[in-house]
Amino acid sequence: MKDNQRLESVNKMILKLEGNEEVKEILSNLMLHIENMTDEIQELKEKLQDTLEYAEFLEQDMDNIKEEIFGEEIVPSQEDDEEFIYVEVKCSKCGENIYVEDDLMKEHLHCPNCDNKLF
């Protein structure tokens, strides 16, 4: 059952309620708000889909531009998807906290703040 059909079904149940008119009015008002939110969510979904399609076209255009500039087809590598792990290192000279890529820990690095050799 679609959202709109469910909402219509609940509205019919509210109208069939016997008794307190105030409760029926409150429930009817809540249903109006729910219907409005449902419509807005649907609009946002459509806009998101349009935006994702547009982003895909932009990515294709960028790949074409890169291919023209560099003369070769751009193939995404797995390296692009890798997350880097950073290690916090405190400079012994100036006390600055520096975040270093885990892979670079074996290299001789210097503090960007005071040029002290880190390790």
Tab-separated table of C-alpha atoms in Angstrom:
chain	number	residue	atom	x	y	z
A	1	MET	CA	0.000	0.000	0.000
A	2	LYS	CA	1.398	3.415	-0.989
A	3	ASP	CA	1.812	6.250	1.520
A	4	ASN	CA	-1.090	8.247	0.058
A	5	GLN	CA	-3.387	5.227	0.235
A	6	ARG	CA	-2.426	4.642	3.852
A	7	LEU	CA	-3.086	8.262	4.704
A	8	GLU	CA	-6.499	8.133	3.024
A	9	SER	CA	-7.309	4.955	4.933
A	10	VAL	CA	-6.373	6.563	8.259
A	11	ASN	CA	-8.405	9.670	7.368
A	12	LYS	CA	-11.461	7.495	6.720
A	13	MET	CA	-10.984	5.773	10.076
A	14	ILE	CA	-10.777	9.147	11.807
A	15	LEU	CA	-14.026	10.279	10.168
A	16	LYS	CA	-15.765	7.084	11.312
A	17	LEU	CA	-14.751	7.641	14.945
A	18	GLU	CA	-17.659	8.176	17.255
A	19	GLY	CA	-17.546	10.319	20.308
A	20	ASN	CA	-15.288	13.215	21.119
A	21	GLU	CA	-15.253	15.734	18.243
A	22	GLU	CA	-12.215	17.461	19.713
A	23	VAL	CA	-10.159	14.267	19.366
A	24	LYS	CA	-11.346	13.867	15.756
A	25	GLU	CA	-10.313	17.443	14.984
A	26	ILE	CA	-6.865	16.952	16.560
A	27	LEU	CA	-6.331	13.730	14.625
A	28	SER	CA	-7.505	15.352	11.382
A	29	ASN	CA	-5.075	18.245	11.882
A	30	LEU	CA	-2.247	15.818	12.584
A	31	MET	CA	-3.102	13.930	9.404
A	32	LEU	CA	-2.948	17.185	7.414
A	33	HIS	CA	0.528	17.845	8.758
A	34	ILE	CA	1.593	14.282	7.990
A	35	GLU	CA	0.253	14.598	4.434
A	36	ASN	CA	2.161	17.878	3.967
A	37	MET	CA	5.361	16.304	5.297
A	38	THR	CA	4.877	13.302	3.018
A	39	ASP	CA	4.536	15.620	0.008
A	40	GLU	CA	7.626	17.588	1.024
A	41	ILE	CA	9.645	14.385	1.514
A	42	GLN	CA	8.616	13.211	-1.952
A	43	GLU	CA	9.718	16.541	-3.439
A	44	LEU	CA	13.061	16.291	-1.621
A	45	LYS	CA	13.565	12.746	-2.925
A	46	GLU	CA	12.958	13.948	-6.470
A	47	LYS	CA	15.346	16.882	-6.033
A	48	LEU	CA	17.986	14.571	-4.565
A	49	GLN	CA	17.652	12.210	-7.521
A	50	ASP	CA	18.019	15.139	-9.933
A	51	THR	CA	21.077	16.376	-8.038
A	52	LEU	CA	22.701	12.931	-8.076
A	53	GLU	CA	22.129	12.629	-11.819
A	54	TYR	CA	23.595	16.096	-12.347
A	55	ALA	CA	26.648	15.206	-10.221
A	56	GLU	CA	27.161	12.066	-12.313
A	57	PHE	CA	27.110	14.153	-15.507
A	58	LEU	CA	29.594	16.592	-13.977
A	59	GLU	CA	31.902	13.730	-13.047
A	60	GLN	CA	31.729	12.398	-16.615
A	61	ASP	CA	32.473	15.878	-17.959
A	62	MET	CA	35.457	16.213	-15.624
A	63	ASP	CA	36.783	12.838	-16.761
A	64	ASN	CA	36.464	13.980	-20.388
A	65	ILE	CA	38.333	17.205	-19.610
A	66	LYS	CA	41.094	15.288	-17.821
A	67	GLU	CA	41.348	12.926	-20.773
A	68	GLU	CA	41.700	15.869	-23.156
A	69	ILE	CA	44.311	17.557	-20.991
A	70	PHE	CA	46.377	14.509	-20.070
A	71	GLY	CA	45.697	12.470	-23.200
A	72	GLU	CA	44.671	9.266	-21.486
A	73	GLU	CA	41.503	7.748	-20.172
A	74	ILE	CA	41.014	8.248	-16.463
A	75	VAL	CA	40.250	5.026	-14.658
A	76	PRO	CA	39.395	5.318	-10.961
A	77	SER	CA	41.898	3.436	-8.870
A	78	GLN	CA	41.278	1.637	-5.633
A	79	GLU	CA	43.774	3.987	-3.989
A	80	ASP	CA	41.252	6.819	-4.362
A	81	ASP	CA	38.833	4.937	-2.139
A	82	GLU	CA	41.329	4.149	0.615
A	83	GLU	CA	41.052	5.965	3.906
A	84	PHE	CA	44.206	7.291	5.453
A	85	ILE	CA	45.076	6.590	9.047
A	86	TYR	CA	46.633	9.502	10.874
A	87	VAL	CA	48.849	9.367	13.932
A	88	GLU	CA	49.196	12.305	16.291
A	89	VAL	CA	52.806	13.299	16.996
A	90	LYS	CA	53.809	16.028	19.432
A	91	CYS	CA	56.863	18.082	18.520
A	92	SER	CA	59.416	17.895	21.345
A	93	LYS	CA	60.667	21.413	20.600
A	94	CYS	CA	57.563	23.582	20.151
A	95	GLY	CA	54.869	21.260	21.549
A	96	GLU	CA	52.774	21.465	18.368
A	97	ASN	CA	50.485	18.476	17.720
A	98	ILE	CA	51.038	17.219	14.185
A	99	TYR	CA	48.931	14.601	12.412
A	100	VAL	CA	51.014	12.344	10.207
A	101	GLU	CA	49.785	9.739	7.780
A	102	ASP	CA	50.560	6.296	9.191
A	103	ASP	CA	52.465	5.330	6.031
A	104	LEU	CA	54.838	8.288	6.503
A	105	MET	CA	55.856	7.355	10.038
A	106	LYS	CA	58.959	5.559	8.705
A	107	GLU	CA	60.253	8.678	6.966
A	108	HIS	CA	62.263	11.524	8.443
A	109	LEU	CA	59.750	14.300	8.917
A	110	HIS	CA	60.132	17.793	10.279
A	111	CYS	CA	57.711	19.903	12.270
A	112	PRO	CA	56.005	22.385	9.921
A	113	ASN	CA	55.931	24.912	12.752
A	114	CYS	CA	59.596	24.981	13.904
A	115	ASP	CA	61.358	22.609	11.457
A	116	ASN	CA	62.455	20.325	14.321
A	117	LYS	CA	63.132	16.738	13.245
A	118	LEU	CA	60.184	14.666	14.496
A	119	PHE	CA	61.732	11.214	14.115
